[in-house]
């Protein structure tokens, strides 16, 4: 179930801060040494846990902070099943706006770096003998589009492509509010009045955006739990780390002896517990940390 810990989470945050021994490193060269092959011959198992900041440079507003308002509404107050029940037209209008923004957006260098890092063929130069997976809270499909473009330039076998898990669903899907039937890649819908809202192709009931809302179960949780359990390096990219379960993955990796590197424009929850903290736009810091600065420029 998705939980936000905005204020109550301070308790969690402070308990994590007490266990801090040293400030996180900001040294890129030191970070890159984590990507080198391990002495025991086992692969480095790396996960990236991503949030709205990953897509900020593509022009998609984040949820908290300056980008978090739509008209007079707080974006999070519209991301609940209760809001949809109360006012489906308003919720659809909000998602229609985010959908059209996502449709017009292009992946930025941070998406491209993650896409290049997702192919074992292009990852091996900076992280030989490693496995990788992207766990994203974003619903905009920009990571998927970056991966598709990268694959056109670097065709490879399916087994050499890292998993990409969109745990909060996809904004271009629609899901029936009654029978749960999902349609993918739905075209533009009119959302000017209640009669024009999308309906289920199977049972004709009102359809809703195919995203996971607060109080609902995120997708792919079994697969994600396995990846988190096996990981020895967690990259936390552009997320405020206030929404669970995604916010718990970095500390889980750390508890099992792994390292955490945070890439965020600003301070974020629990970042002082990280081993590395790269403050700045992730579209700059992430390609640099992954040794892919030159390559992202070539992926168009
Ligand atoms: P938030 O809006 O909470 O946080 C976005 C984070 O991105 C903030 O910490 C910003 O500092 C950071 N940021 C902004 N621009 C950046 C940049 N260029 N480079 C690096 N960092 C940048 O978004 P999420 O953490 O993704 O869920 O929020 C998690 C979930 O809460 C969302 O999936 C959504 C939301 O309500 C649902 O709708 C269920």
mmCIF file of N, CA and C and ligand atoms in Angstrom, residues 2 51-53 56-57 62-64 76 79 95 137-138 168 212-214 238-243 263-268 280-283, ligand 1:
data_model
loop_
_atom_site.group_PDB
_atom_site.id
_atom_site.type_symbol
_atom_site.label_atom_id
_atom_site.label_comp_id
_atom_site.label_asym_id
_atom_site.label_seq_id
_atom_site.Cartn_x
_atom_site.Cartn_y
_atom_site.Cartn_z
ATOM 1 N N UNK A 2 0.523 2.226 -0.811
ATOM 2 C CA UNK A 2 1.331 3.448 -0.859
ATOM 3 C C UNK A 2 1.045 4.309 0.361
ATOM 4 N N UNK A 51 12.324 8.953 -8.893
ATOM 5 C CA UNK A 51 11.114 9.726 -8.628
ATOM 6 C C UNK A 51 10.995 10.897 -9.590
ATOM 7 N N UNK A 52 10.050 11.766 -9.289
ATOM 8 C CA UNK A 52 9.656 12.828 -10.216
ATOM 9 C C UNK A 52 10.809 13.741 -10.637
ATOM 10 N N UNK A 53 11.825 13.890 -9.775
ATOM 11 C CA UNK A 53 12.965 14.745 -10.129
ATOM 12 C C UNK A 53 13.713 14.243 -11.346
ATOM 13 N N UNK A 56 12.097 16.023 -14.133
ATOM 14 C CA UNK A 56 11.895 17.477 -14.000
ATOM 15 C C UNK A 56 12.518 18.227 -15.173
ATOM 16 N N UNK A 57 13.710 17.806 -15.579
ATOM 17 C CA UNK A 57 14.377 18.518 -16.682
ATOM 18 C C UNK A 57 13.671 18.295 -18.014
ATOM 19 N N UNK A 62 7.159 18.169 -10.582
ATOM 20 C CA UNK A 62 7.262 17.220 -9.466
ATOM 21 C C UNK A 62 5.964 17.315 -8.647
ATOM 22 N N UNK A 63 5.856 16.483 -7.612
ATOM 23 C CA UNK A 63 4.624 16.474 -6.814
ATOM 24 C C UNK A 63 4.711 17.421 -5.616
ATOM 25 N N UNK A 64 5.888 17.448 -5.000
ATOM 26 C CA UNK A 64 6.043 18.305 -3.828
ATOM 27 C C UNK A 64 6.871 19.523 -4.207
ATOM 28 N N UNK A 76 -1.206 15.959 -4.679
ATOM 29 C CA UNK A 76 -1.407 14.715 -3.913
ATOM 30 C C UNK A 76 -2.848 14.511 -3.460
ATOM 31 N N UNK A 79 -4.582 12.405 -6.011
ATOM 32 C CA UNK A 79 -4.045 11.066 -6.313
ATOM 33 C C UNK A 79 -4.577 10.035 -5.320
ATOM 34 N N UNK A 95 -5.154 14.510 -14.515
ATOM 35 C CA UNK A 95 -4.319 13.501 -15.174
ATOM 36 C C UNK A 95 -4.211 13.753 -16.681
ATOM 37 N N UNK A 137 9.018 5.354 -9.644
ATOM 38 C CA UNK A 137 7.688 5.771 -9.179
ATOM 39 C C UNK A 137 7.006 6.601 -10.263
ATOM 40 N N UNK A 138 7.751 6.921 -11.306
ATOM 41 C CA UNK A 138 7.198 7.808 -12.342
ATOM 42 C C UNK A 138 6.258 7.042 -13.270
ATOM 43 N N UNK A 168 4.313 2.586 -9.872
ATOM 44 C CA UNK A 168 3.077 3.377 -9.696
ATOM 45 C C UNK A 168 2.227 3.394 -10.972
ATOM 46 N N UNK A 212 -1.183 4.121 -9.852
ATOM 47 C CA UNK A 212 -1.455 3.652 -8.493
ATOM 48 C C UNK A 212 -1.625 4.877 -7.596
ATOM 49 N N UNK A 213 -2.680 4.870 -6.798
ATOM 50 C CA UNK A 213 -2.962 6.014 -5.932
ATOM 51 C C UNK A 213 -2.633 5.701 -4.481
ATOM 52 N N UNK A 214 -2.597 6.741 -3.659
ATOM 53 C CA UNK A 214 -2.359 6.554 -2.220
ATOM 54 C C UNK A 214 -3.414 5.609 -1.659
ATOM 55 N N UNK A 238 16.261 11.627 -7.761
ATOM 56 C CA UNK A 238 15.151 12.580 -7.930
ATOM 57 C C UNK A 238 13.876 12.218 -7.199
ATOM 58 N N UNK A 239 14.013 11.660 -6.020
ATOM 59 C CA UNK A 239 12.799 11.404 -5.228
ATOM 60 C C UNK A 239 12.942 12.038 -3.848
ATOM 61 N N UNK A 240 11.813 12.542 -3.332
ATOM 62 C CA UNK A 240 11.837 13.142 -1.995
ATOM 63 C C UNK A 240 11.950 12.064 -0.923
ATOM 64 N N UNK A 241 11.795 10.792 -1.309
ATOM 65 C CA UNK A 241 11.866 9.654 -0.375
ATOM 66 C C UNK A 241 10.887 9.831 0.780
ATOM 67 N N UNK A 242 9.675 10.221 0.429
ATOM 68 C CA UNK A 242 8.642 10.385 1.456
ATOM 69 C C UNK A 242 7.472 9.431 1.237
ATOM 70 N N UNK A 243 7.503 8.674 0.145
ATOM 71 C CA UNK A 243 6.367 7.795 -0.151
ATOM 72 C C UNK A 243 6.813 6.338 -0.081
ATOM 73 N N UNK A 263 20.986 11.187 -5.591
ATOM 74 C CA UNK A 263 21.141 12.219 -6.622
ATOM 75 C C UNK A 263 19.894 13.090 -6.553
ATOM 76 N N UNK A 264 20.021 14.278 -6.019
ATOM 77 C CA UNK A 264 18.851 15.134 -5.850
ATOM 78 C C UNK A 264 19.267 16.593 -5.980
ATOM 79 N N UNK A 265 18.377 17.378 -6.528
ATOM 80 C CA UNK A 265 18.622 18.809 -6.663
ATOM 81 C C UNK A 265 18.794 19.456 -5.293
ATOM 82 N N UNK A 266 18.106 18.913 -4.337
ATOM 83 C CA UNK A 266 17.982 19.527 -3.024
ATOM 84 C C UNK A 266 18.136 18.468 -1.944
ATOM 85 N N UNK A 267 17.982 18.884 -0.700
ATOM 86 C CA UNK A 267 18.004 17.921 0.393
ATOM 87 C C UNK A 267 16.727 17.072 0.326
ATOM 88 N N UNK A 268 16.843 15.793 0.696
ATOM 89 C CA UNK A 268 15.676 14.902 0.689
ATOM 90 C C UNK A 268 15.712 14.038 1.933
ATOM 91 N N UNK A 280 22.412 18.439 -6.859
ATOM 92 C CA UNK A 280 22.471 19.121 -8.158
ATOM 93 C C UNK A 280 21.490 18.441 -9.082
ATOM 94 N N UNK A 281 21.318 18.964 -10.301
ATOM 95 C CA UNK A 281 20.383 18.334 -11.236
ATOM 96 C C UNK A 281 20.872 16.947 -11.639
ATOM 97 N N UNK A 282 20.004 15.946 -11.505
ATOM 98 C CA UNK A 282 20.449 14.571 -11.800
ATOM 99 C C UNK A 282 20.768 14.391 -13.273
ATOM 100 N N UNK A 283 20.230 15.283 -14.135
ATOM 101 C CA UNK A 283 20.568 15.169 -15.552
ATOM 102 C C UNK A 283 22.047 15.505 -15.788
HETATM 103 P P1 LIG B 1 8.407 14.492 -5.199
HETATM 104 O O1 LIG B 1 7.744 15.603 -5.908
HETATM 105 O O2 LIG B 1 7.988 14.181 -3.818
HETATM 106 O O3 LIG B 1 9.962 14.751 -5.136
HETATM 107 C C1 LIG B 1 10.698 15.129 -6.253
HETATM 108 C C2 LIG B 1 12.147 15.215 -5.842
HETATM 109 O O4 LIG B 1 12.912 15.506 -6.989
HETATM 110 C C3 LIG B 1 12.444 16.302 -4.816
HETATM 111 O O5 LIG B 1 13.214 15.754 -3.763
HETATM 112 C C4 LIG B 1 13.247 17.335 -5.607
HETATM 113 O O6 LIG B 1 14.254 17.981 -4.820
HETATM 114 C C5 LIG B 1 13.894 16.457 -6.658
HETATM 115 N N1 LIG B 1 14.284 17.129 -7.911
HETATM 116 C C6 LIG B 1 13.616 18.086 -8.603
HETATM 117 N N2 LIG B 1 14.273 18.388 -9.738
HETATM 118 C C7 LIG B 1 15.363 17.592 -9.780
HETATM 119 C C8 LIG B 1 16.441 17.410 -10.697
HETATM 120 N N3 LIG B 1 16.519 18.096 -11.835
HETATM 121 N N4 LIG B 1 17.414 16.526 -10.382
HETATM 122 C C9 LIG B 1 17.358 15.807 -9.225
HETATM 123 N N5 LIG B 1 16.358 15.926 -8.333
HETATM 124 C C10 LIG B 1 15.381 16.792 -8.604
HETATM 125 O O7 LIG B 1 8.279 13.222 -6.154
HETATM 126 P P2 LIG B 1 8.467 11.685 -5.794
HETATM 127 O O8 LIG B 1 9.493 11.469 -4.770
HETATM 128 O O9 LIG B 1 8.581 10.974 -7.084
HETATM 129 O O10 LIG B 1 2.749 9.073 -6.139
HETATM 130 O O11 LIG B 1 7.059 11.366 -5.177
HETATM 131 C C11 LIG B 1 6.736 10.045 -4.935
HETATM 132 C C12 LIG B 1 5.291 9.786 -5.224
HETATM 133 O O12 LIG B 1 4.481 10.739 -4.553
HETATM 134 C C13 LIG B 1 4.897 9.931 -6.672
HETATM 135 O O13 LIG B 1 5.111 8.770 -7.434
HETATM 136 C C14 LIG B 1 3.451 10.236 -6.567
HETATM 137 C C15 LIG B 1 3.546 11.285 -5.485
HETATM 138 O O14 LIG B 1 2.427 11.720 -4.892
HETATM 139 C C16 LIG B 1 1.433 8.949 -6.415
HETATM 140 O O15 LIG B 1 0.822 9.726 -7.117
HETATM 141 C C17 LIG B 1 0.804 7.754 -5.814
#
